[in-house]
Short mmCIF file of C-alpha atoms in Angstrom, two decimals:
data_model
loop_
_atom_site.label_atom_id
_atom_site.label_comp_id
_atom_site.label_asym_id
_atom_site.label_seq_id
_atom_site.Cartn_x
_atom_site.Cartn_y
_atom_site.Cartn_z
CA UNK J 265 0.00 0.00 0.00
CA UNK J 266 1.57 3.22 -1.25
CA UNK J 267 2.34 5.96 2.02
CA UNK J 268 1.50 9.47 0.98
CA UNK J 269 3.39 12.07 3.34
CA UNK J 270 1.33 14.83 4.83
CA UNK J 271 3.07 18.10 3.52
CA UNK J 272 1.53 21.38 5.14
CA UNK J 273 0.49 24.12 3.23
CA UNK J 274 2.80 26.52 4.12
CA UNK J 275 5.48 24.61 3.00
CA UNK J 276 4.15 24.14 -0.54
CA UNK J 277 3.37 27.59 -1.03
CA UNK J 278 7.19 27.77 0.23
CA UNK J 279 8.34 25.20 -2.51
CA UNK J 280 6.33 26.97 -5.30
CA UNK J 281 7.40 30.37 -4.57
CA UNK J 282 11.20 28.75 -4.89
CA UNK J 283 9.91 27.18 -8.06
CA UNK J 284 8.26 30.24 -9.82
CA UNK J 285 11.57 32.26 -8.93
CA UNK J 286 13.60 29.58 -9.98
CA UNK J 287 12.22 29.74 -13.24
CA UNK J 288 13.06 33.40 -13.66
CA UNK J 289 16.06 32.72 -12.36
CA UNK J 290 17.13 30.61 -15.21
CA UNK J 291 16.41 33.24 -17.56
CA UNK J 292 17.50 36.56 -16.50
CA UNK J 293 19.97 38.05 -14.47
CA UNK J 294 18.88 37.57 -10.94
CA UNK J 295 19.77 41.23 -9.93
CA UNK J 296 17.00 42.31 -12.53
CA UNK J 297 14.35 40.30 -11.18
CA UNK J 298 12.40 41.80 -8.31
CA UNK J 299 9.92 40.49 -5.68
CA UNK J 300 6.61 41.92 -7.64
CA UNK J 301 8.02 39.39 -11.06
CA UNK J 302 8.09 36.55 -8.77
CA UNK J 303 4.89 37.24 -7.28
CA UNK J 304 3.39 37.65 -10.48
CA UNK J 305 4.84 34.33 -11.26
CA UNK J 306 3.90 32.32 -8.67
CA UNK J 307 0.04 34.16 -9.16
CA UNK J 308 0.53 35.46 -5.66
CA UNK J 309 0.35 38.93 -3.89
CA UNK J 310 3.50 40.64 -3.02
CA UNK J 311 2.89 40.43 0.95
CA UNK J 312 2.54 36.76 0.51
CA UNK J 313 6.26 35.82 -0.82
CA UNK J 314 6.98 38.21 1.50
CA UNK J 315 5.51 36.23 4.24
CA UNK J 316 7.56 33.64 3.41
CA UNK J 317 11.28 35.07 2.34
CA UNK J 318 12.44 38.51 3.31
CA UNK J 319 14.10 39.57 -0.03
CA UNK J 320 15.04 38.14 -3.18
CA UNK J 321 18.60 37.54 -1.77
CA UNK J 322 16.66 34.72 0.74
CA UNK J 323 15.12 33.16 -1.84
CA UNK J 324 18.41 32.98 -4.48
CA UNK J 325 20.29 31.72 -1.95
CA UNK J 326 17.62 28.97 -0.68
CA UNK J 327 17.60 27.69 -4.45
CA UNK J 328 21.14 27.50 -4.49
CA UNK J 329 21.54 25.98 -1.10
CA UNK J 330 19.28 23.36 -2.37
CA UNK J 331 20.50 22.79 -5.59
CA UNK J 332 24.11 22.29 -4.00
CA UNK J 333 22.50 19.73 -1.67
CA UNK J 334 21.67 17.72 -4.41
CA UNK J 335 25.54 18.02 -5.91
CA UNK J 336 27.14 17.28 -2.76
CA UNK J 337 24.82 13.51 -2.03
CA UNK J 338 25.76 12.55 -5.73
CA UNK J 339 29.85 13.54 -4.63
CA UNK J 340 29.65 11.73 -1.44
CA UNK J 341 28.40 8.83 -2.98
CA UNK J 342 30.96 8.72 -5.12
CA UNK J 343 33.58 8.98 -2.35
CA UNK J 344 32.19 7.05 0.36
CA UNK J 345 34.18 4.45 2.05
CA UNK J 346 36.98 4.52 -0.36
CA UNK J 347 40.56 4.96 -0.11
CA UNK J 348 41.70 6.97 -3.03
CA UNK J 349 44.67 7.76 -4.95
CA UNK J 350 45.27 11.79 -5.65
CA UNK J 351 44.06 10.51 -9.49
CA UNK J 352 41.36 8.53 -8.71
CA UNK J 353 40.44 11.73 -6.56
CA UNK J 354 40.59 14.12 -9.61
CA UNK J 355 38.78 11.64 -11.81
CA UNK J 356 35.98 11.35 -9.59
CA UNK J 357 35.33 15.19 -8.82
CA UNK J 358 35.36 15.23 -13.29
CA UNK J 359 32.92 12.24 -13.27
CA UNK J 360 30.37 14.35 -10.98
CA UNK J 361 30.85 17.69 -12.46
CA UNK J 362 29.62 15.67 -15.76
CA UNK J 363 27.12 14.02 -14.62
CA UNK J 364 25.49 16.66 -12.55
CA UNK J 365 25.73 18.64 -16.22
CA UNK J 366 23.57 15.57 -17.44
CA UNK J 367 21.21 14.83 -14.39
CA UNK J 368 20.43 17.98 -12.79
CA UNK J 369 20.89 20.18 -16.53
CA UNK J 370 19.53 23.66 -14.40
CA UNK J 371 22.53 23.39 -11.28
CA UNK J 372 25.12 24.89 -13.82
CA UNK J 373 23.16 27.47 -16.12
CA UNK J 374 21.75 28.63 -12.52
CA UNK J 375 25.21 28.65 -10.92
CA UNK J 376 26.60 30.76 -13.37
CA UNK J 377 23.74 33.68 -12.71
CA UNK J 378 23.94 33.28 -8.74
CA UNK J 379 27.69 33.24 -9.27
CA UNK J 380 27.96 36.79 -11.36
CA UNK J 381 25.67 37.95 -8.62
CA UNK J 382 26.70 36.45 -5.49
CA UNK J 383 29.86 34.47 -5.86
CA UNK J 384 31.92 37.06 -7.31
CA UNK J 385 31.91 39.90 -5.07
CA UNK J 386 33.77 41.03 -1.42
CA UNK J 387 30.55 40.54 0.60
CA UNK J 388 31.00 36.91 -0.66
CA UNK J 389 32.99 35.00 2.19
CA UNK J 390 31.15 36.71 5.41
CA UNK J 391 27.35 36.20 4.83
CA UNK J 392 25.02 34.13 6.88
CA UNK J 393 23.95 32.59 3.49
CA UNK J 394 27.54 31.51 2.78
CA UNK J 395 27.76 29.86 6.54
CA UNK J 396 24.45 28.29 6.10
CA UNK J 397 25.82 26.93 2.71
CA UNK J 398 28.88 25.64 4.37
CA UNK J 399 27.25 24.29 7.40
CA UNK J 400 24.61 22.33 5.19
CA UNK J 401 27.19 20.90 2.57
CA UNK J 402 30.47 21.66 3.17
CA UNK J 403 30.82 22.32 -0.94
CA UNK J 404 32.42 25.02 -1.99
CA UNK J 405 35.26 25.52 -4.18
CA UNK J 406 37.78 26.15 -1.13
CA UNK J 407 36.70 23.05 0.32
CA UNK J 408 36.87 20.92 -3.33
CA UNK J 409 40.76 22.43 -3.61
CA UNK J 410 41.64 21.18 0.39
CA UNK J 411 40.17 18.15 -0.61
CA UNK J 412 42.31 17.44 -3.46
CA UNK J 413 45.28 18.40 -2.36
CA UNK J 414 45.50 16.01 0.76
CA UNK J 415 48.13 14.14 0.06
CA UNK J 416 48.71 15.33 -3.40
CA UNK J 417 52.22 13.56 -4.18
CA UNK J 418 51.08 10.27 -3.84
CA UNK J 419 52.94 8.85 -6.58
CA UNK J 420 49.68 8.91 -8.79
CA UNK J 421 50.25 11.90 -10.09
CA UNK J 422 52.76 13.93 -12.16
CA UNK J 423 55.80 14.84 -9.74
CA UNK J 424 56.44 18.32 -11.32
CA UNK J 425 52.61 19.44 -10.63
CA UNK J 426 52.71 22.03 -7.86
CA UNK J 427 49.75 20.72 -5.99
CA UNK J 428 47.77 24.05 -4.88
CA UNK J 429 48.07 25.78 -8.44
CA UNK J 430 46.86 23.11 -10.07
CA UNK J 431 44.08 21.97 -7.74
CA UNK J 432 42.84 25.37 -7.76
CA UNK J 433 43.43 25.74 -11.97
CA UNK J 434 41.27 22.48 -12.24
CA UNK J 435 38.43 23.62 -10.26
CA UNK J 436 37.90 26.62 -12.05
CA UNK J 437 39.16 25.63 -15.84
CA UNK J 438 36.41 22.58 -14.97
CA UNK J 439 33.83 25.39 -14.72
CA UNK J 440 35.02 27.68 -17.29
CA UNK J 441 34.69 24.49 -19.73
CA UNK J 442 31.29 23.94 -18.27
CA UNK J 443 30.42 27.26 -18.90
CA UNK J 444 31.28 27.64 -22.57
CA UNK J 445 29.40 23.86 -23.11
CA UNK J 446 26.54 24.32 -21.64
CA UNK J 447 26.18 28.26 -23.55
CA UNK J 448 26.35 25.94 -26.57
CA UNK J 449 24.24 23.05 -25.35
CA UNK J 450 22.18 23.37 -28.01
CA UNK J 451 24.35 24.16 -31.03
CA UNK J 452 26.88 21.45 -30.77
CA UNK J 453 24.83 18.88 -32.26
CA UNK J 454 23.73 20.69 -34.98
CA UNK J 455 27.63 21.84 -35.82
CA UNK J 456 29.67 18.95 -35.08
CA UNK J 457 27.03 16.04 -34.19
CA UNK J 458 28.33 15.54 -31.06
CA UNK J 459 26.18 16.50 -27.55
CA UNK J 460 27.29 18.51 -25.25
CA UNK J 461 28.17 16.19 -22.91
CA UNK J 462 30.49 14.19 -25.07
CA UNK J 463 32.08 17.70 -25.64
CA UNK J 464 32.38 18.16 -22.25
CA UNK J 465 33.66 14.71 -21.00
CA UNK J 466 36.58 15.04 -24.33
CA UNK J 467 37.83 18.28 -22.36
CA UNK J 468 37.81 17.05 -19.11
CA UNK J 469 39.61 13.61 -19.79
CA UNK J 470 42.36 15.94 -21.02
CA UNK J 471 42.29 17.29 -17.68
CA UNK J 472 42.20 14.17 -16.63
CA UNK J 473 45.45 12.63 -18.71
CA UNK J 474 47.41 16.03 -18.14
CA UNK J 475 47.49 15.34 -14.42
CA UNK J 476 48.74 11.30 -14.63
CA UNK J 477 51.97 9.78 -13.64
CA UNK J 478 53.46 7.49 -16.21
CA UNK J 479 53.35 4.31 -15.23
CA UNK J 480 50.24 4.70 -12.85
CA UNK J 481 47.27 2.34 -13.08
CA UNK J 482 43.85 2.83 -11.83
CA UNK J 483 41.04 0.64 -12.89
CA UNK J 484 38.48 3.03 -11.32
CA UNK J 485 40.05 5.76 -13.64
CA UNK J 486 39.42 3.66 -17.05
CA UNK J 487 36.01 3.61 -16.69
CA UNK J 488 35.29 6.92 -15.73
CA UNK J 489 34.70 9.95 -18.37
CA UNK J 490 33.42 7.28 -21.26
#
């Protein structure tokens, strides 16, 4: 017999507010959308989204904070219970960034508005949005570079790679490639008959190869980025 779970009101009207917005989101530049457009959107008076978020800040960063909850379970389930080589490591942060590109298609084309907006700025590292974001997933891209650089000369890797420049160069040429993909999600098939994603995984086993000591062997590795 199928359970159906009891979900008050107030927290729908919540979840379609963060919807409606969402969807503006996704289109515009969030700094030019304004509480009346997502009231409008969601069919609702002004008074009620404010009843539920105090600004459009509150509600961009609850999207985010959401979305990135999503990222971070597919990453941890990725590295859980595993003892991993520096390579196996970088191969595995490349396998999620592509498949989040191909299961959750909105995280990225919404990261890069909130990021112009939010990311990107001197208010950035002492909000209470970016502690909540912290505190609730631990993902950021300070905590992806710590992460890969534990350890880094493990033998796995190439000796001459200084391990903080190119932890931190991966990170963000991994989103700059993501960037210029998905802004051409659509016309890559039609040019070259190949989808975005294959574009995307070619670039990043580059990455990939770039960083790999001759001689090492990872199964895990060779069936990654395919």
């Amino acid at each position: 017999m199928q359970e159906y779970k009891y979900v008050k009101h107030s927290d729908k009207q919540r979840a379609f507010i963060l919807e409606k917005a969402k969807e503006l989101f996704l289109e515009q530049d969030i700094k030019d959308v304004s509480i009346s457009q997502i009231a409008q959107q969601s069919n609702l008076m002004r008074a009620t989204v404010y009843r539920y978020f105090e600004n459009r800040d509150a509600i961009a960063w609850e999207i985010y904070i959401d979305f990135n909850k999503q990222v971070n379970q597919m990453q941890r389930e990725k590295f859980r219970d595993r003892k991993l080589s520096t390579y196996e490591k970088i191969g595995l942060f490349l396998q999620n960034m592509t498949d989040v590109f191909a299961e959750l298609p909105d995280y990225y084309k919404f990261f890069f508005h909130f990021s112009k907006e939010y990311l990107n700025n001197k208010l950035y590292p002492d909000t209470p949005y970016t502690k909540e974001l912290y505190e609730t997933t631990g993902l950021t891209s300070g905590s992806t570079v710590a992460f890969l650089m534990e350890n880094f000369h493990d033998g796995s890797v190439r000796e001459d790679l200084e391990g903080k420049e190119f932890c931190v160069s991966l990170v963000y040429g991994t989103l700059g490639a993501i960037q210029i993909v998905n802004n051409n999600r659509d016309s890559l098939p039609l040019k070259y008959d190949l989808s975005a994603l294959q574009v995307l995984k070619g670039i990043l086993r580059g990455y990939l190869e770039a960083a790999k000591n001759d001689g090492y062997q990872s199964e895990l590795v060779q069936n990654l980025l395919v």
